[in-house]
Coordinates of C-alpha atoms and ligand atoms in Angstrom, one line a residue:
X15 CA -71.7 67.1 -89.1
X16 CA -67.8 67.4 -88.5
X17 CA -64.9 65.4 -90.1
X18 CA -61.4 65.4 -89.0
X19 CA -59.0 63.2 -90.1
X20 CA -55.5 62.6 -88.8
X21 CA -52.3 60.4 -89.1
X22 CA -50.3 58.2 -86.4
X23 CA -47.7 59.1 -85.2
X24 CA -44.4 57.2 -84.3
X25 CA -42.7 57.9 -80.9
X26 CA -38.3 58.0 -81.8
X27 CA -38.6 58.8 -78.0
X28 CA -41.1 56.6 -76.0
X29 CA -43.7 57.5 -73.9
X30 CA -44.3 55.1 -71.5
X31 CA -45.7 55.4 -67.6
X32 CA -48.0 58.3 -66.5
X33 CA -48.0 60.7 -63.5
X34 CA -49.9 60.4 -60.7
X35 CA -52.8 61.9 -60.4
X36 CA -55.5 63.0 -62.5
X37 CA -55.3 64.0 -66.2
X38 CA -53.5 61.8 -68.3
X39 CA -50.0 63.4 -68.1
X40 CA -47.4 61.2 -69.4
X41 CA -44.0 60.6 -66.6
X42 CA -41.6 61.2 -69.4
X43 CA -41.1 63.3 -72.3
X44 CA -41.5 62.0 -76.2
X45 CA -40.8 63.1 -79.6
X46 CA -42.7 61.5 -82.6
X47 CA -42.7 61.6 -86.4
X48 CA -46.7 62.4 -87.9
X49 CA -47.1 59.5 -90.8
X50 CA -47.9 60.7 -94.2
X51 CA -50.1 57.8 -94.3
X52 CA -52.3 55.3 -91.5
X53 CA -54.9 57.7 -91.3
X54 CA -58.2 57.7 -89.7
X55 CA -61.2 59.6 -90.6
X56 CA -63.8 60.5 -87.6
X57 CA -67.5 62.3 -88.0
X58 CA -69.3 63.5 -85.5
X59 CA -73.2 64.4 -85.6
X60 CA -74.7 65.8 -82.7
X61 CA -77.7 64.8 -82.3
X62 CA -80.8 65.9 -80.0
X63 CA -82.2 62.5 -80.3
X64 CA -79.6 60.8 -78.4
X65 CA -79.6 59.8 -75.1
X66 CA -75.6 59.0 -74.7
X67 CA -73.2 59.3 -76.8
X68 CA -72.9 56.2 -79.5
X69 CA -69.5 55.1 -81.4
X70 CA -69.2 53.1 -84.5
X71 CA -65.5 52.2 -85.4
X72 CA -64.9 50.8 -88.9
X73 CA -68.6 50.1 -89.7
X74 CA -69.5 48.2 -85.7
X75 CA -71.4 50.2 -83.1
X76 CA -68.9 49.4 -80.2
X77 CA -70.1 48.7 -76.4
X78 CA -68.1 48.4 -73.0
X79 CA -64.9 49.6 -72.6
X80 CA -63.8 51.2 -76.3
X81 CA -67.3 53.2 -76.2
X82 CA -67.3 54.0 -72.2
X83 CA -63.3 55.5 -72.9
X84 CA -64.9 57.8 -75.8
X85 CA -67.8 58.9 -73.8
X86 CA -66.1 60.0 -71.1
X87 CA -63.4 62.1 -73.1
X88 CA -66.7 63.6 -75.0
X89 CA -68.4 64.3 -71.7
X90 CA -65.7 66.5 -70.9
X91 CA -65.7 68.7 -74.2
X92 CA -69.8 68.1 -74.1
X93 CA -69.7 70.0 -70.4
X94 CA -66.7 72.6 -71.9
X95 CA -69.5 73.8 -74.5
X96 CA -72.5 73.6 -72.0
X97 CA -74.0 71.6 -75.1
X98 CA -76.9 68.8 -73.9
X99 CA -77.0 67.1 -77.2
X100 CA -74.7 63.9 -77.5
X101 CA -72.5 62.7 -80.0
X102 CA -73.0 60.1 -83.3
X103 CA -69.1 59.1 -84.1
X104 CA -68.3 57.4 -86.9
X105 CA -64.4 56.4 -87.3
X106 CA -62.6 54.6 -89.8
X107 CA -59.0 53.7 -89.9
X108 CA -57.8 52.7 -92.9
X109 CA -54.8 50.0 -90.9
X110 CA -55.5 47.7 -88.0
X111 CA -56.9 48.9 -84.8
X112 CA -55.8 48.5 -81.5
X113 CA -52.6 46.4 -82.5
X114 CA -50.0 48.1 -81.9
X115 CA -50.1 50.5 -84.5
X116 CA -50.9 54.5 -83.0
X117 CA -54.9 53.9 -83.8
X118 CA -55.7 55.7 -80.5
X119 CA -52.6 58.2 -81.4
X120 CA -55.0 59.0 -84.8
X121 CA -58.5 58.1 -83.2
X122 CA -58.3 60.5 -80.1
X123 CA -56.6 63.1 -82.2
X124 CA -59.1 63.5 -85.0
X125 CA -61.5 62.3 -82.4
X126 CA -60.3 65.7 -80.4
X127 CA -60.5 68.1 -83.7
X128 CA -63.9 66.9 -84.9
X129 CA -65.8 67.1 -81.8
X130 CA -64.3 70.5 -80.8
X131 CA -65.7 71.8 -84.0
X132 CA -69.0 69.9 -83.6
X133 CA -69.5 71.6 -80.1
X134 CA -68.1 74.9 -81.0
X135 CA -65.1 74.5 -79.0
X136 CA -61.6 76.2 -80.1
X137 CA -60.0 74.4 -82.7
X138 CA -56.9 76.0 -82.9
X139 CA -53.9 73.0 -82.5
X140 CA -52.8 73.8 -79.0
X141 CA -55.7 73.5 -77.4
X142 CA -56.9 70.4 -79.3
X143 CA -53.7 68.6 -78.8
X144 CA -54.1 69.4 -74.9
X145 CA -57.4 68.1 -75.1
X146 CA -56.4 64.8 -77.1
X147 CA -53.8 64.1 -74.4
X148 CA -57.0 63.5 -71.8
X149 CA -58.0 60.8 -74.5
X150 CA -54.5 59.5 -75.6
X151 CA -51.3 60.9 -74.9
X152 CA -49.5 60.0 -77.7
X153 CA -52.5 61.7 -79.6
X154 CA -51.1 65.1 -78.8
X155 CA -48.4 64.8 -81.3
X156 CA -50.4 63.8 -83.9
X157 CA -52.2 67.2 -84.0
X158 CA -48.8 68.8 -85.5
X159 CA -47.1 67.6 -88.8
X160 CA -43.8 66.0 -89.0
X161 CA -41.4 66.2 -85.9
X162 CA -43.3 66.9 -83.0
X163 CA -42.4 66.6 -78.4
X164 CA -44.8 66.5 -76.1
X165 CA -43.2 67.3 -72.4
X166 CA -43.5 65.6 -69.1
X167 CA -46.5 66.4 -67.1
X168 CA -46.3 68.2 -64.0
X169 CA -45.0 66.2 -60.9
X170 CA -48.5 66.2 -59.1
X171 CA -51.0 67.0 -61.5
X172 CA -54.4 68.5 -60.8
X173 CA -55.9 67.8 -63.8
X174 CA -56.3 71.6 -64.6
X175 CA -52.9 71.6 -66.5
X176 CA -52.2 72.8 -69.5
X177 CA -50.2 70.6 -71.8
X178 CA -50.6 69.9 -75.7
X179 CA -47.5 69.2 -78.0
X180 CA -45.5 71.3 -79.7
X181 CA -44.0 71.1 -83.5
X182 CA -40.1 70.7 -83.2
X183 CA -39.3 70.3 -87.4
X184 CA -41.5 70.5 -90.2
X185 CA -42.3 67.7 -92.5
X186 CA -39.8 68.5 -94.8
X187 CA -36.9 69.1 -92.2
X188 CA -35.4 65.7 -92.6
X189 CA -35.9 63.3 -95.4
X190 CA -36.5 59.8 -93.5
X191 CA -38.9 57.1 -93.9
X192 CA -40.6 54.8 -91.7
X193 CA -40.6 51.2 -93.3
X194 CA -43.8 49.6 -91.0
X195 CA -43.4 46.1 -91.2
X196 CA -46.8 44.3 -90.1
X197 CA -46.8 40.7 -88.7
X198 CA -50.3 40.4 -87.5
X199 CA -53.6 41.6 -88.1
X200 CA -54.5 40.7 -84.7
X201 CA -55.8 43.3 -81.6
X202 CA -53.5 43.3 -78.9
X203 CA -54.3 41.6 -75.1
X204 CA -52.6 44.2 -73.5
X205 CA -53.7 48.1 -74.1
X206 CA -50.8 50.5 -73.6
X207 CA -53.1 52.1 -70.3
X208 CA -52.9 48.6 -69.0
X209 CA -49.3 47.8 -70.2
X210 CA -47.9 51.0 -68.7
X211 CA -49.9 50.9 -65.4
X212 CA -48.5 47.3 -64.8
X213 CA -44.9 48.4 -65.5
X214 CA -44.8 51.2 -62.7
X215 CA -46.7 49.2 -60.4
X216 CA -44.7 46.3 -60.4
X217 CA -41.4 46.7 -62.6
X218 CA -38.4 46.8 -60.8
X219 CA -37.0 48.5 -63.9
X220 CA -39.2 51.3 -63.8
X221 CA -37.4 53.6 -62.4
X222 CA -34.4 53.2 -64.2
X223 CA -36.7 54.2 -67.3
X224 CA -38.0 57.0 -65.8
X225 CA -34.2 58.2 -65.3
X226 CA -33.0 57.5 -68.5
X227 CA -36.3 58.3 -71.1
X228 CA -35.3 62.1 -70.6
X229 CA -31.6 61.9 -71.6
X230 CA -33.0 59.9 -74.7
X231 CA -35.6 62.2 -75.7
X232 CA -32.7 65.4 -75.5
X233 CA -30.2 63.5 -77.2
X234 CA -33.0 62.2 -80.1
X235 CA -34.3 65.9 -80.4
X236 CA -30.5 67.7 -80.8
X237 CA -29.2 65.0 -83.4
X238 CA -33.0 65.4 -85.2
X239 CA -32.1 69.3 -85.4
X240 CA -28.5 68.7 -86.5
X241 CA -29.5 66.3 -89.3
X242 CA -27.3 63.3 -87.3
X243 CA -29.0 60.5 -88.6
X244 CA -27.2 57.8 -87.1
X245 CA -27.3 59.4 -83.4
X246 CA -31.0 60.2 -83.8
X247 CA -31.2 56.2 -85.5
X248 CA -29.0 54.9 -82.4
X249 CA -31.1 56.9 -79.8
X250 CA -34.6 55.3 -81.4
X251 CA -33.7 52.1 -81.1
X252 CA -32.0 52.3 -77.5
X253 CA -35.6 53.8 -76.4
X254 CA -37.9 51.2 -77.6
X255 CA -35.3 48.4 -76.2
X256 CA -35.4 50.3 -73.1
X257 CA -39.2 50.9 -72.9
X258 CA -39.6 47.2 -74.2
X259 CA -37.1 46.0 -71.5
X260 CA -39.1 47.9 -68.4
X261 CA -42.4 46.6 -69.4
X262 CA -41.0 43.0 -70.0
X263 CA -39.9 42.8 -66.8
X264 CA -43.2 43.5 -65.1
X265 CA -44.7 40.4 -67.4
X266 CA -45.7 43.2 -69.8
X267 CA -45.0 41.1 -74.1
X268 CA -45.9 42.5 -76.7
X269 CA -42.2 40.9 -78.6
X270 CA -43.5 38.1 -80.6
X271 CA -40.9 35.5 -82.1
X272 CA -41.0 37.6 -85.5
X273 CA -40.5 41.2 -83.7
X274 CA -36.6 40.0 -82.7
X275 CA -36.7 38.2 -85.7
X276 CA -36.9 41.8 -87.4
X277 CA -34.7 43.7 -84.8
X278 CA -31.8 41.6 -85.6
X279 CA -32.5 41.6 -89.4
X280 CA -31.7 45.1 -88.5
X281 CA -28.7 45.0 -87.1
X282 CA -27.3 42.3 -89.6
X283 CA -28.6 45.4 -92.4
X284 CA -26.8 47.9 -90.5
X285 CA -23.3 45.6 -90.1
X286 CA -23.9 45.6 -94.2
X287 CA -23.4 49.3 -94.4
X288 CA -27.4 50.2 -94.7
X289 CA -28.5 52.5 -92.5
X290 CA -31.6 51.4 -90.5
X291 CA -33.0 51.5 -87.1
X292 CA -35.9 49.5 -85.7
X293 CA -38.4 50.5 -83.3
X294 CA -41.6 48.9 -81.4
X295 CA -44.4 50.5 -79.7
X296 CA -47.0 48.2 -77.6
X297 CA -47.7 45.7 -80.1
X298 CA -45.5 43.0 -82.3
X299 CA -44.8 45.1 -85.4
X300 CA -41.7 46.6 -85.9
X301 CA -41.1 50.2 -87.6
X302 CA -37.7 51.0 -89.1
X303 CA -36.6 54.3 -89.6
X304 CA -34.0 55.0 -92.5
X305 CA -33.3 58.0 -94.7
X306 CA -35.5 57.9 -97.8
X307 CA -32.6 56.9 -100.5
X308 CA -32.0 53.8 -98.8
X309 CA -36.3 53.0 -97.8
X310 CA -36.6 50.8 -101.0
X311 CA -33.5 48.4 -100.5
X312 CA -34.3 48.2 -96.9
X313 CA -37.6 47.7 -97.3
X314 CA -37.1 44.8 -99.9
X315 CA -35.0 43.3 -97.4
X316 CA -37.8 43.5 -95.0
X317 CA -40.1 42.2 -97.2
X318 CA -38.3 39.1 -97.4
X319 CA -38.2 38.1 -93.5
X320 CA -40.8 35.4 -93.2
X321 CA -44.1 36.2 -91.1
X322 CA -44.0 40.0 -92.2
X323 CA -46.9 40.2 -93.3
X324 CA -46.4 43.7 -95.2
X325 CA -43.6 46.6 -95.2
X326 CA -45.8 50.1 -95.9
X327 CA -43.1 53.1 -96.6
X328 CA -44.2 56.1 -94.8
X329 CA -43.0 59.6 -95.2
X330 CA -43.4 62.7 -92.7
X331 CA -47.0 64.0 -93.0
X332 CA -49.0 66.7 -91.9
X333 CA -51.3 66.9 -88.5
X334 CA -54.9 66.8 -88.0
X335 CA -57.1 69.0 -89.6
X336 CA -61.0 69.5 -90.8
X337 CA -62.2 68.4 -93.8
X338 CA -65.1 68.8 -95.8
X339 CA -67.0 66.1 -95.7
X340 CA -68.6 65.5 -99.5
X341 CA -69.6 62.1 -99.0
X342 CA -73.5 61.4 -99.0
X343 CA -73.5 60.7 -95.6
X344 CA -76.5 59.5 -93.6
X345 CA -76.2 59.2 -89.7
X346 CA -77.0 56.1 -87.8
X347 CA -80.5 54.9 -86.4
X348 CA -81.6 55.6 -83.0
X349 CA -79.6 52.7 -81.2
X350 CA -82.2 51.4 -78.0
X351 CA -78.9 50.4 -75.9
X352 CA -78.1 54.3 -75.8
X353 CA -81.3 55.8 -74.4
X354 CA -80.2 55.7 -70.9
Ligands
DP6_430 C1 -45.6 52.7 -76.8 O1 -50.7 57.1 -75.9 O2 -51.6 54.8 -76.3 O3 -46.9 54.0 -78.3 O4 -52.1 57.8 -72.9 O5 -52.7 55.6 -72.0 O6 -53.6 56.3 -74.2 P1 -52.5 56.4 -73.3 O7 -51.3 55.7 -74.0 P2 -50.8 55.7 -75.5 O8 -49.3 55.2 -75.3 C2 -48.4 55.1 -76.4 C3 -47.2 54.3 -76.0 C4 -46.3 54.0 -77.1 C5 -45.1 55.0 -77.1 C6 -45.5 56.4 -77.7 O9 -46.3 56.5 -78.6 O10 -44.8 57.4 -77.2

C-alpha cells in the first residue's frame, strides 16, 4: 500500500480551455499558489484479486463517470509499469468535492504520486506532475509547494509531450493568504472539462481569452517575483473576471447571487484602504487573496456577508509527497461490479 497526500492549489492566473488534440494540454499558461491546507489523502493497493480498478472517495465506492475518469488515467501508468494487477483507491478530502474547490487539482495529484509509487513508476516531481496533468491540469501545480506555472501545451499535441509544472517561489517567498470563503456545500452541475469545452466551442469571447490569459499570467508572475502585491492582487482578479466572463458568455454559471455578493464586498474593502483581491475558479466560492497582516480583519469582514457559509485562512504549503501510512488499514472487499 501507497499514501500520498497533497494540497489544492489556487490558479492567480487561470487555466481555462485546452488544446487540441490528445493529452490534456491546457491553451493557456497558469500560475497557482499550493494551500497549506484542503488536503486530500489517497491509498492505493494493488491487488491481484481485482478485475478493474475500484475507487472509493470519502468512504463511497464510486461508479460511472468519477470511477471510468480514474481508470483510464491508472490504465495508462498500469501499461507504463507493464503491471497486470489493478488498483484499490481509497481518497479522502478533508473540504467538499467537486464544487468548485481544486478537489481534482489535490485528487489527481496525490492520485499521480501514490500510484506511481504503487507500480514502481518514477516519483521524482517532474514526472509525476507531467503525469497528473493527463488526469487534471491544474493537478500539475499542486505537485510543487507554494508559487508554482504550468506552461501552455504545444500547439498540436501528440499526446507524447512532455509537460509537468515547474516551482516559480517557495512557500516562504511571499507572505499572503488565501481567505476561502464557502457558500455551499453543494457539487457543481457543470465540471471544469465540460465548462471549458463549451466555452471554446461556442463562446464568442474565447478568443479574446486565449489572447489575453498569457499577458496576465507574465504580468502576475513578474509582480509575484518583485513582491508587488497590489499588481499581482490587480492581475488575479482581472483573470478570474476574465475567465468568468468567457465562460458566461457561452451559458457557462458558476456566479451564484452570493459570489458578486463577495466580489463587490471586495472592492468596497479595498476603497477602505484594505488590501484584498477576490478570485473564483469553476464553482460559486470566492477566494481572496491578501497579505497575511491584514488576513484576520479581512477575513472577519468576510465572515460577516450573509450566505458565507465559512472563511478558512490558508497559507502557502508544500506539494505532494509520500507518507507513511500508520493507520491500521484494511483494504476493501472483492466488489462483484468490478470483475469484468
Ligand atoms: C478554473 O484542472 O479542473 O480551476 O484539466 O479538465 O481537469 P481539467 O480541468 P481543471 O481546471 C481548472 C480550472 C480552474 C482554473 C485553474 O485552476 O487554473
Amino acid at each position: 500500500m501507497t499514501t500520498a497526500i497533497a494540497h489544492s492549489n489556487i490558479a492567480l492566473a487561470k487555466y481555462w480551455g485546452k488544446r487540441p488534440g490528445l493529452g490534456n494540454y491546457p491553451a493557456v499558461p497558469s500560475l497557482s499558489m499550493t494551500l497549506g491546507g484542503m488536503t486530500t489523502r489517497t491509498r492505493v493497493v494493488l491487488r491481484e484479486d481485482l478485475h478493474a480498478h475500484a475507487l472509493v472517495l470519502n468512504s463511497v465506492l464510486e461508479s460511472g463517470e468519477p470511477l471510468e475518469r480514474v481508470s483510464r488515467f491508472l490504465e495508462d501508468l498500469r501499461r507504463e509499469s507493464g503491471a497486470t494487477s489493478f488498483a484499490w483507491v481509497e481518497s479522502d478530502n478533508d473540504f467538499p468535492t467537486a464544487s468548485g474547490l481544486a478537489s481534482s487539482a489535490s485528487g489527481f495529484a496525490a492520485l499521480a504520486l501514490a500510484a506511481s509509487a504503487a507500480y514502481g513508476l518514477d516519483t521524482d516531481p517532474k514526472t509525476v506532475s507531467h503525469r497528473a496533468r493527463r488526469g487534471s491540469a491544474s493537478a500539475a501545480r499542486s505537485l510543487f509547494g507554494g508559487f508554482v506555472e504550468l506552461a501552455a501545451g504545444p500547439l498540436a499535441p501528440t499526446g507524447e509531450e512532455f509537460l509537468g509544472a515547474v516551482q516559480v517561489a517557495p512557500e516562504d517567498h511571499a507572505d499572503l493568504s488565501l481567505l476561502v470563503c464557502v457558500v455551499s456545500e453543494e457539487k457543481k452541475k457543470i465540471g471544469s472539462t465540460s465548462g471549458m469545452g463549451t466555452t471554446a466551442a461556442i463562446s464568442p469571447y474565447y478568443a479574446a481569452w486565449l489572447e489575453e490569459a498569457p499577458r496576465l499570467f507574465r504580468k502576475a508572475r513578474s509582480a509575484l517575483l518583485a513582491h508587488d502585491f497590489t499588481t499581482l492582487g490587480t492581475i488575479t482578479e482581472a483573470s478570474a473576471l476574465a475567465m468568468h466572463a468567457s465562460a458566461m458568455a457561452a451559458g457557462v454559471f458558476y456566479f451564484k447571487p452570493i459570489t458578486l455578493t463577495l466580489f463587490e464586498r471586495v472592492r468596497e474593502l479595498r476603497s477602505d484602504g484594505l488590501p484584498a483581491y477576490a478570485t473564483a475558479d469553476a464553482g460559486p466560492h470566492v477566494k481572496v487573496l491578501v497579505p497575511s497582516a491584514s488576513a484576520a480583519q479581512v477575513g472577519a469582514a468576510l465572515r460577516e456577508v450573509p450566505g458565507v457559509l465559512h472563511v478558512r485562512c490558508m497559507q502557502p504549503g508544500p506539494g505532494a509527497r509520500l507518507i507513511v501510512d500508520d493507520e491500521a488499514h484494511e483494504p476493501g472487499p472483492i466488489v462483484p461490479g468490478n470483475h469484468a
